[in-house]
């Protein structure tokens, strides 16, 4: 399916900043690319935004060290304003920063963020959906517009109605059009399996219902949500669609082959996070394991990560948004452990009693105790 905007008088959004044009010219309209993964060291990723405005040149230099970079929905000050709206042009703000990264590091896999449930008002996509007399947005059994709590000055956000074909087409076009700039390789889709208006179970024909939807609408919405993510992945492959928490069966209903990446939001050194990594790998799905605060990361996090990691497992930390150039040192996002050698795994992890073990050619023996939630990496500095 070829996705494009189909709104009268509107063209796909375009970015014309000098930095973006420079990057796009250097890349020669490159196709979306998969992230570069290596077992040589931990493969790290960056996922955040600068809420005060563009990143400094120094910050961009640090961010460009990461092989995978996502810029969040709160890039720039406009999204935090009481007057937030589509005039913020959030698409432009995100893609401009990704273009700056690509200009100095074309190999970086650049990721555009948007939400797969909430229609955030700072995006021009919000206006696109509103122009159809709200028929593309979710309504309850009484015909009222469904609005869900969201982290925005407006307090509540509209919800995309994925039971409607045109909604799915316009939603997917947001990501496809971003990749056509030449500086975006994939998209991060938040709330891909949870935090939805139907809270789908593993059986999408029996969704929960917190928002007074008709049963027919709830089922159609749940199935449409899976469909749009699957079709979007096909449209931008091999570029990544990173579906939050979508590890695949038996943990979630996004089957193998639907999307090629998941995020573990709130990765913790415990058996649950290890199994989420293992399940994703068994579903041939890359993973971003994310820890909220970089200062809280310990060897136990890395031991649990290495025990469960498969090919295309990436590790990252830090806030979703921050005044990076006015209070938080961007250098803190690059952990010293990212430079420690790992080497290829010498086999799958095994568990005996409460102890996971796995060997790597350079890191040596990695162990993790699911009783104490503590781990060790033999050849890493203490």
Coordinates of C-alpha atoms in Angstrom, one line a residue:
X1 CA 0.0 0.0 0.0
X2 CA 1.3 3.4 -0.9
X3 CA 0.5 5.9 1.9
X4 CA 0.2 9.6 1.2
X5 CA -1.8 12.4 2.6
X6 CA -5.2 12.7 1.0
X7 CA -6.4 16.0 2.4
X8 CA -7.5 18.6 -0.1
X9 CA -5.1 21.5 -0.4
X10 CA -2.5 19.9 1.8
X11 CA 0.9 18.4 0.7
X12 CA 3.1 16.1 2.7
X13 CA 5.0 18.2 5.3
X14 CA 8.4 19.3 4.1
X15 CA 11.4 20.7 6.1
X16 CA 13.6 23.3 4.6
X17 CA 16.1 24.3 7.3
X18 CA 19.7 24.6 5.9
X19 CA 20.9 21.8 8.2
X20 CA 18.2 19.5 7.0
X21 CA 18.8 20.3 3.3
X22 CA 22.5 19.7 3.8
X23 CA 21.9 16.3 5.4
X24 CA 19.3 15.3 2.8
X25 CA 21.7 16.3 0.0
X26 CA 24.5 14.3 1.5
X27 CA 22.3 11.3 1.9
X28 CA 21.0 11.5 -1.7
X29 CA 17.4 10.7 -0.6
X30 CA 18.5 7.6 1.2
X31 CA 16.0 4.9 1.9
X32 CA 15.1 4.0 5.5
X33 CA 17.9 1.9 7.0
X34 CA 18.0 -0.6 9.8
X35 CA 20.2 0.2 12.8
X36 CA 23.8 -0.9 12.9
X37 CA 24.1 -3.5 15.6
X38 CA 27.3 -5.0 17.0
X39 CA 28.2 -7.5 19.7
X40 CA 31.6 -5.8 20.1
X41 CA 30.2 -3.6 22.8
X42 CA 26.8 -2.8 24.2
X43 CA 24.8 -1.2 21.3
X44 CA 23.4 2.0 22.9
X45 CA 20.5 4.2 21.8
X46 CA 19.4 7.7 22.6
X47 CA 15.7 8.6 23.1
X48 CA 14.9 12.1 24.4
X49 CA 14.2 15.7 23.5
X50 CA 15.3 19.2 24.5
X51 CA 12.3 21.1 25.9
X52 CA 14.0 24.5 25.7
X53 CA 14.8 24.5 22.0
X54 CA 17.3 23.1 19.5
X55 CA 20.2 21.0 20.9
X56 CA 23.5 22.8 21.1
X57 CA 26.2 21.8 18.6
X58 CA 28.0 20.0 21.4
X59 CA 24.9 18.0 22.3
X60 CA 24.4 17.0 18.7
X61 CA 28.0 15.7 18.6
X62 CA 27.3 13.5 21.7
X63 CA 24.0 12.3 20.4
X64 CA 25.6 11.3 17.0
X65 CA 27.8 8.8 18.9
X66 CA 24.7 6.6 19.3
X67 CA 23.9 4.2 16.5
X68 CA 20.1 4.7 17.1
X69 CA 18.5 8.1 17.9
X70 CA 14.9 9.0 18.7
X71 CA 13.7 12.6 19.2
X72 CA 10.6 12.8 21.4
X73 CA 7.3 14.6 21.1
X74 CA 8.3 17.5 23.4
X75 CA 11.2 18.8 21.3
X76 CA 11.3 22.5 21.7
X77 CA 9.3 24.8 23.9
X78 CA 6.0 25.0 21.9
X79 CA 4.6 21.7 23.1
X80 CA 4.8 22.9 26.7
X81 CA 2.9 26.1 26.0
X82 CA -0.6 26.7 27.2
X83 CA -1.4 27.6 23.6
X84 CA -0.1 24.4 22.2
X85 CA -1.5 23.5 18.8
X86 CA -0.5 22.3 15.3
X87 CA 1.2 25.6 14.6
X88 CA 4.0 24.1 16.8
X89 CA 4.9 22.0 13.7
X90 CA 6.3 19.2 15.9
X91 CA 7.1 17.2 12.8
X92 CA 9.5 20.0 11.7
X93 CA 11.1 20.3 15.2
X94 CA 11.8 16.6 15.5
X95 CA 13.0 16.1 12.0
X96 CA 15.2 19.2 12.1
X97 CA 17.2 17.7 15.0
X98 CA 17.5 14.3 13.3
X99 CA 18.8 16.1 10.2
X100 CA 21.5 17.7 12.3
X101 CA 22.5 14.3 13.6
X102 CA 22.5 12.8 10.2
X103 CA 24.6 15.7 8.8
X104 CA 27.6 14.6 10.9
X105 CA 26.8 10.9 11.3
X106 CA 24.9 9.5 8.2
X107 CA 25.1 6.0 9.6
X108 CA 22.8 6.8 12.5
X109 CA 19.4 5.2 12.4
X110 CA 17.1 8.2 13.0
X111 CA 13.7 7.7 14.6
X112 CA 10.7 9.9 14.5
X113 CA 8.4 9.7 17.5
X114 CA 4.6 9.8 17.5
X115 CA 1.9 8.2 19.6
X116 CA -0.3 5.4 18.3
X117 CA -3.2 6.2 20.5
X118 CA -3.1 9.9 21.4
X119 CA -3.6 12.6 18.8
X120 CA -1.2 15.2 20.4
X121 CA -2.1 18.7 19.4
X122 CA 1.4 19.9 18.7
X123 CA 1.6 17.8 15.5
X124 CA 0.2 18.9 12.2
X125 CA -1.3 15.4 12.1
X126 CA -3.8 16.7 14.7
X127 CA -5.1 19.3 12.2
X128 CA -5.3 16.7 9.4
X129 CA -7.5 14.5 11.6
X130 CA -9.7 17.4 12.7
X131 CA -10.4 18.5 9.1
X132 CA -12.5 15.4 8.5
X133 CA -15.2 16.6 11.0
X134 CA -13.8 14.3 13.6
X135 CA -15.0 11.3 11.8
X136 CA -11.5 9.9 11.9
X137 CA -11.4 10.0 15.7
X138 CA -12.8 7.5 18.2
X139 CA -16.3 8.0 19.5
X140 CA -18.1 6.1 22.3
X141 CA -21.5 4.4 22.1
X142 CA -23.3 7.7 22.7
X143 CA -21.5 9.4 19.9
X144 CA -19.2 11.4 22.1
X145 CA -15.6 12.0 21.2
X146 CA -13.3 9.8 23.3
X147 CA -10.7 11.8 25.1
X148 CA -7.9 10.3 27.1
X149 CA -5.6 11.8 29.7
X150 CA -2.3 12.8 28.1
X151 CA 0.9 14.6 29.2
X152 CA 0.1 17.8 27.5
X153 CA -0.9 21.3 28.6
X154 CA -4.4 20.5 27.2
X155 CA -4.8 17.7 29.7
X156 CA -6.7 15.3 27.4
X157 CA -6.1 14.1 23.8
X158 CA -8.3 12.8 21.0
X159 CA -7.8 9.2 20.0
X160 CA -7.3 7.8 16.5
X161 CA -10.1 5.5 15.3
X162 CA -8.2 2.7 13.6
X163 CA -11.4 0.9 12.7
X164 CA -11.6 3.6 9.9
X165 CA -9.5 2.9 6.8
X166 CA -8.7 6.6 6.1
X167 CA -7.5 7.0 9.7
X168 CA -5.1 4.2 9.2
X169 CA -3.9 5.6 5.9
X170 CA -3.3 9.1 7.3
X171 CA -1.7 7.8 10.4
X172 CA 0.8 5.7 8.5
X173 CA 1.5 8.5 6.1
X174 CA 2.8 10.6 9.0
X175 CA 5.7 8.1 9.3
X176 CA 6.1 7.3 5.6
X177 CA 6.3 11.0 4.7
X178 CA 9.0 11.5 7.4
X179 CA 11.1 8.8 5.9
X180 CA 10.9 10.5 2.5
X181 CA 12.8 13.5 3.8
X182 CA 16.0 11.4 3.7
X183 CA 16.8 12.0 7.3
X184 CA 14.4 9.6 9.0
X185 CA 14.8 5.8 9.0
X186 CA 11.9 4.7 11.2
X187 CA 9.3 5.6 13.8
X188 CA 8.7 5.0 17.4
X189 CA 5.0 4.2 18.1
X190 CA 4.0 4.7 21.7
X191 CA 1.1 2.8 23.4
X192 CA 1.3 0.1 20.8
X193 CA -0.1 -2.7 23.0
X194 CA -1.2 -1.0 26.3
X195 CA -2.5 2.3 27.4
X196 CA -5.1 2.0 24.7
X197 CA -8.9 2.7 25.0
X198 CA -9.7 -1.0 24.7
X199 CA -6.8 -2.6 26.6
X200 CA -6.7 -5.5 24.3
X201 CA -5.9 -9.0 25.7
X202 CA -4.1 -11.6 23.7
X203 CA -7.4 -12.3 22.0
X204 CA -8.2 -9.1 20.1
X205 CA -11.8 -10.2 19.6
X206 CA -12.4 -9.8 23.4
X207 CA -11.0 -6.4 24.2
X208 CA -11.6 -4.6 27.5
X209 CA -13.6 -1.4 27.4
X210 CA -13.0 1.6 29.7
X211 CA -14.5 4.2 27.4
X212 CA -18.1 3.0 26.7
X213 CA -17.4 1.8 23.2
X214 CA -19.8 -0.5 21.5
X215 CA -18.5 -4.1 21.4
X216 CA -18.4 -3.9 17.6
X217 CA -16.3 -0.7 17.7
X218 CA -14.0 -2.0 20.4
X219 CA -13.2 -5.1 18.4
X220 CA -12.8 -3.2 15.2
X221 CA -10.5 -0.6 16.9
X222 CA -8.3 -3.3 18.4
X223 CA -7.9 -5.2 15.1
X224 CA -7.3 -1.9 13.2
X225 CA -4.6 -0.9 15.7
X226 CA -2.6 -4.1 15.0
X227 CA -3.3 -3.7 11.2
X228 CA -2.0 -0.2 10.9
X229 CA 1.3 -1.0 12.7
X230 CA 1.7 -4.1 10.6
X231 CA 1.1 -2.2 7.3
X232 CA 3.3 0.6 8.4
X233 CA 6.2 -1.8 9.0
X234 CA 5.8 -3.2 5.5
X235 CA 5.8 0.3 4.1
X236 CA 9.1 1.4 5.6
X237 CA 11.0 -1.9 5.9
X238 CA 13.9 -2.4 6.6
X239 CA 13.5 0.8 8.7
X240 CA 12.3 0.1 12.2
X241 CA 8.8 0.4 13.6
X242 CA 9.5 0.5 17.4
X243 CA 6.3 -0.6 19.0
X244 CA 6.4 0.1 22.8
X245 CA 6.1 -3.0 24.9
X246 CA 5.4 -5.2 21.8
X247 CA 7.5 -8.2 22.6
X248 CA 5.3 -10.6 20.7
X249 CA 3.6 -13.8 21.6
X250 CA 3.0 -15.1 24.2
X251 CA 3.4 -11.7 26.0
X252 CA 1.6 -9.5 23.5
X253 CA -0.7 -9.8 20.5
X254 CA 1.6 -8.3 17.9
X255 CA 2.8 -11.5 16.2
X256 CA 6.2 -12.1 14.7
X257 CA 6.5 -10.3 11.4
X258 CA 4.2 -7.5 12.3
X259 CA 6.8 -5.0 13.6
X260 CA 10.5 -5.4 13.8
X261 CA 11.3 -3.6 17.1
X262 CA 9.9 -3.2 20.6
X263 CA 10.9 -1.1 23.6
X264 CA 11.0 -2.3 27.2
X265 CA 10.1 1.0 28.9
X266 CA 11.4 0.8 32.5
X267 CA 13.9 -2.0 32.0
X268 CA 14.8 -3.4 35.4
X269 CA 17.4 -6.0 36.5
X270 CA 14.9 -8.8 37.2
X271 CA 13.6 -12.0 35.6
X272 CA 10.6 -10.2 34.0
X273 CA 12.8 -7.9 31.9
X274 CA 15.1 -10.8 31.0
X275 CA 12.1 -12.8 29.6
X276 CA 10.9 -9.8 27.7
X277 CA 14.2 -9.7 25.9
X278 CA 14.2 -13.5 25.3
X279 CA 10.6 -13.4 23.9
X280 CA 11.3 -10.5 21.6
X281 CA 14.4 -12.3 20.3
X282 CA 12.4 -15.5 19.7
X283 CA 10.0 -13.4 17.7
X284 CA 12.9 -12.1 15.6
X285 CA 12.3 -8.6 17.0
X286 CA 14.9 -6.0 18.0
X287 CA 14.6 -4.4 21.4
X288 CA 15.3 -1.1 23.0
X289 CA 15.8 -1.7 26.8
X290 CA 15.3 1.7 28.4
X291 CA 16.2 2.8 32.0
X292 CA 14.7 6.1 33.2
X293 CA 17.7 7.6 34.9
X294 CA 21.2 7.2 33.6
X295 CA 22.6 7.7 37.1
X296 CA 20.6 4.7 38.4
X297 CA 22.2 2.2 35.9
X298 CA 24.3 -0.5 37.6
X299 CA 26.2 -3.6 36.6
X300 CA 23.1 -5.5 37.5
X301 CA 21.2 -3.8 34.7
X302 CA 23.9 -4.7 32.2
X303 CA 24.2 -8.3 33.4
X304 CA 20.4 -8.8 33.1
X305 CA 20.5 -7.2 29.6
X306 CA 23.3 -9.4 28.3
X307 CA 21.7 -12.5 29.7
X308 CA 18.5 -11.9 27.6
X309 CA 19.8 -9.9 24.7
X310 CA 19.4 -11.1 21.1
X311 CA 20.7 -9.6 17.9
X312 CA 19.4 -6.0 17.6
X313 CA 19.1 -5.5 21.3
X314 CA 20.0 -2.0 22.3
X315 CA 20.4 -0.3 25.7
X316 CA 19.6 3.2 26.7
X317 CA 18.7 5.5 29.5
X318 CA 17.6 9.1 30.4
X319 CA 14.5 11.3 30.5
X320 CA 12.0 11.6 27.7
X321 CA 12.6 15.3 27.7
X322 CA 14.9 17.7 29.6
X323 CA 16.6 21.1 29.4
X324 CA 19.7 19.3 28.2
X325 CA 21.6 22.5 27.6
X326 CA 20.3 24.3 30.7
X327 CA 20.6 22.0 33.6
X328 CA 21.5 18.4 32.5
X329 CA 24.8 17.5 31.0
X330 CA 24.3 15.7 27.7
X331 CA 27.5 13.7 28.3
X332 CA 25.7 11.8 31.1
X333 CA 23.7 10.0 28.4
X334 CA 26.8 8.2 27.2
X335 CA 27.7 5.7 29.9
X336 CA 31.3 4.5 30.4
X337 CA 30.1 0.9 30.1
X338 CA 29.2 1.6 26.4
X339 CA 32.9 1.4 25.7
X340 CA 33.5 -1.9 27.5
X341 CA 34.0 -5.0 25.3
X342 CA 31.4 -7.6 25.1
X343 CA 32.0 -9.9 22.1
X344 CA 29.8 -12.4 20.5
X345 CA 27.8 -14.7 22.8
X346 CA 29.0 -18.3 23.0
X347 CA 25.5 -19.6 23.2
X348 CA 22.0 -18.9 24.6
X349 CA 21.6 -18.1 28.3
X350 CA 20.7 -21.0 30.6
X351 CA 19.1 -20.9 34.0
X352 CA 19.7 -23.4 36.8
X353 CA 17.7 -22.8 39.9
X354 CA 17.7 -19.0 40.3
X355 CA 20.9 -18.3 38.4
X356 CA 21.1 -17.3 34.7
X357 CA 24.5 -17.7 33.0
X358 CA 25.8 -16.8 29.6
X359 CA 29.3 -16.5 28.1
X360 CA 30.7 -13.9 25.8
X361 CA 34.0 -13.9 24.0
X362 CA 35.3 -10.7 25.6
X363 CA 33.0 -10.0 28.6
X364 CA 33.5 -13.6 29.8
X365 CA 30.9 -15.2 32.1
X366 CA 27.8 -13.2 32.8
X367 CA 25.6 -14.3 35.7
X368 CA 22.3 -13.0 37.1
X369 CA 20.6 -14.2 40.3
X370 CA 16.8 -13.8 40.0
X371 CA 16.5 -14.2 43.8
X372 CA 18.6 -11.2 44.7
X373 CA 18.3 -9.4 41.3
X374 CA 22.1 -9.0 41.2
X375 CA 24.5 -9.9 38.5
X376 CA 28.1 -9.9 37.5
X377 CA 30.2 -9.6 34.3
X378 CA 33.5 -11.4 34.8
X379 CA 35.8 -9.4 32.5
X380 CA 34.4 -5.9 33.0
X381 CA 36.1 -3.4 35.3
X382 CA 34.8 -3.5 38.9

